[in-house]
Amino acid sequence: MPRELTQNRIQKIWIPSKDDKPSMPRTCPHLANSPTVIVMVGLPARGKTYISRKLTRYLNWIGIPTKVFNVGEYRREAVKHYSSYDFFKSDNEDAVKIRQQCALAALRDVKTYLTEEEGQVAVFDATNTTRERRDMILEFGSVNGFKIFFIESVCDDPNVIACNILEVKVSCPDYQDCNKTDAMEDFKKRIECYRMNYQPLDPDQYDKNLSFIKVIDVGRRFLVNRIQDHIQSRIVYYLMNIHVQPRSIYLCRHGESQHNLQGRLGGDSGLSTRGRKFAGALAKFVKEQNLKDLKVWTSQLRRSIQTAEALNVPYEQWKALNEIDGGVCEEMTYEEVRERFPDEFALRDQDKYYYRYPSGESYQDLVQRVEPVIMELERQENVLVICHQAVMRCLLAYFLDKSADEMPYLKCPLHTVLKLTPVAYGCKVESISLNVEAVNTHRDRPDDVKRGPSTLIRRNSVTPLTSPEPNKKPRIEGLDDTIIREVTPTQLTLCTASHTTLALSTQVIVFLMMMSQQ
Amino acid sequence: VADTTLTRELTQNPLKKIWVPSSTNGLPERHISQRKVCMTNCPTLIVTVGLPARGKTYISKKLTRYLNWIDVPTKEFNVGQYRRECVKIYKSFEFFRPDNEEGLKIRKQCALAALNDVRQFLTDEGGQVAVFDATNTTRERRETILRFAEQNGFKVFFVESVCEDPDVIAENIVQVKLGCPDYTHCNTEDAVADFMKRIKCYENSYQPLDEELDRDLSFIKIIDVGRRYLVNRVQDHIQSRIVYYLMNIHITPRSIYLCRHGESDLNIKGRIGGDSGLSARGKEFAKALGQFIQSQNIRDLKVWTSQMKRTIQTAEALGVPYEQWKALNEIDAGVCEELMYEEIQQKYPLEFALRDQDKYRYRYPKGESYEDLVQRLEPVIMELERQENVLVICHQAVMRCLLAYFLDKTAEELPYLKCALHTVLKLTPMAYGCKVESVCLNVDAVNTHRDRPSVRFTNTHPLSMSVSLVLVKQASPPVIA
């Protein structure tokens, strides 16, 4: 007898009522598959951590729980003070032992994450440059039933490497007491320590049965071997679309609309007078930015197109950028919704990310709809996206690594442009208000609603997560017994006491106080 | 204060519901464009490379089908066909010997003739991508093509297929070479022997794409039927999509089953859209479907449904796990949801007429068009390519879109493909195409199909739509099939 179906009240998904286990709504690759460990491979300063973090951010955004395990961070916990590149010499037995223990500790945490914490993908971010190390990881994967996918970054362009070192190494904790030049010199010697024993992935013989992608010269060329499944295919596609060219992405909403003035949601109204004024101000702002080759994208709704029209430049309309579909609530005011659909109104506040309007969409649906836009944004350079509140929140959550919980409450006011510029491992955000008055369409999370989706919904569905903080405690066994070499005077000269305040620091980049909810 | 009076007025194109600036002379403005896959003005020439029987034509045809389906006008140009036009009767592999000067001359001319047609397609006929399907195994030949492309402002992307697995090659020969016109008067053994010698003719002069020598070219090298890929210098969006597609297709034998949900309560009432449950007959069909699937004895069948109640109810009867895809939901009829066709004609006569005028591009007010559906379904197609045996339980318009992809139907034909309730289509890839078996499960249902009306507009330019009456053949009320 076929089971009876009931419609889950928040997500509007039909599930069999007798059984507790609903069939999985397909929003992302099938979750019952084995977890995957992505293993980075490459000499230092080849972009491994950049790729690890960016990929993790993308996977979390599309709903696949992913976490980075950076062995360097474990090492910094274990060895409180970095003295010099000597630590990385292959004949430094004590250091070799510590490094091995850090790797093992990280793998232990990988296992915990994938087997006990509902992780789906773990990114093991380390050099992994020897076959011996990789064989050990393969063994680990085999024993635990994890798929292994290698991402190797190969690059010998000295300019690229020098640039990487300046962007992210010189300012990292290892070098906080050093000036730039010394840091650069030490780091280069560090790379040499690895180079001698580096065994790149060999697609022809030794590694021909492994699944991997070799990224050559920052994406000029790729070698892809034995993709096993959907998630690896998506990862490869993503890696082939990202680039490191400097550029900026501008996000804003359409100018204030007639419906905005009336407090109505959705619909397809035109701009109000102030909205038109904003469009003119936007045109002026864009001109002043003096950008080379700016692409302008709008939705197919009148208000965003009208805004673009004022810029007097070519623009492209994307249906995928249309505002969230309010279904039966389209064009109502929030008061009317509360009156006519009190249950729906309450449910939305209860779980705004998963809540789907009757005959409409949810933020979760939006993410799926908007994913091709993200992919194309990655391919492009300077782009201005003129969209809508919910859509802009989705895009912003991707760039700023915000969780599903936070996404529906990100502040995206009318008449304000957000300029996003990728920097180091993250994204710099500048918020520019164009000084044209508008109504405020933001609704805060109600106080009486507890944070986070309820367990009923969480089960068997995926929640886009902020990429989890890397584990701080390495839990390395027996490290107290290990002798950590005291810093000797000769080593100290490499890092002088004089500090150079560096403009960029990986910590500083992750801003957005203004973006967090109240 | 910015001058706000300069903004052009917008009007909404009545067919596609796209907002476009209305200009004074009534012609479409250049400034806007709807997001299409190929946003550059630069056409692309895809050039296959590889020895005979390496799947070049298979890839060319499949890629062409995919690109056309996602609305990138694409055409393949197979040099072998030009050669068959020129040399009416194929005698033997001797024609392909590298020392056969006469043969070489003819083959070169055929290549040039094909390139000429490529130029015409891309420059004069609105083509966006041309697939130049030939062996192109020498650097010299590829240089000629690169020069040709440069002169005409085309981007070039090479697709090379490299394979040394004798089983794969033998299978290719059996699947597509034996039946080709060259070998109609041959028995199997002779044909195979001749073809192997033909391959030999190319082998000595074969210069594969090289990581170093060809490092400035844009290409993908497919090794051993997709075990490995080498991708070099992807230039733009369309090349990126092509690479992604090529990396997802496979040739493992399998079947795809397409069907609609069982008859629903709204079907019986003759209403479109909505989210109703199955009628009694619909439930019967679901049961029959379960039995049918069992009888097919399919290995590792995946079952996909939409997120609408009627498809899920149908899948429930199978008693196997299934995945719900929102992307498989029926076309959104916007303001016309849950109306009968007669009611639509009454309430929205203009909309009704417009839909019959161009059913593919017509978008329901606050709803979708078939064109929107195709875009929404593209990830489903991509995943279907990755998968093996799959049963997709969906809806009429959705099924038409999927079917059009597999059977290479045009946008014109797509909205009128026959996808009856309670009928399963079994698609099995074969040679260069797809075998279709239609299995009716013998449970009565209403007929929801509306034929293309017999009287239509002649002037169908969407942007200069004149609003006059159209005589449209009345849709017949739902008929019990």
PDB file of C-alpha atoms in Angstrom, chain A residues 153 206 236 257 385:
ATOM      1  CA  SER A 153      48.482  23.038  -7.811  1.00  0.00           C
ATOM      2  CA  TYR A 206      52.179   5.646 -10.246  1.00  0.00           C
ATOM      3  CA  VAL A 236      36.292  20.273 -11.215  1.00  0.00           C
ATOM      4  CA  SER A 257       9.784  50.882  -6.292  1.00  0.00           C
ATOM      5  CA  VAL A 385      24.521  43.135 -10.343  1.00  0.00           C
TER       6      VAL A 385
END
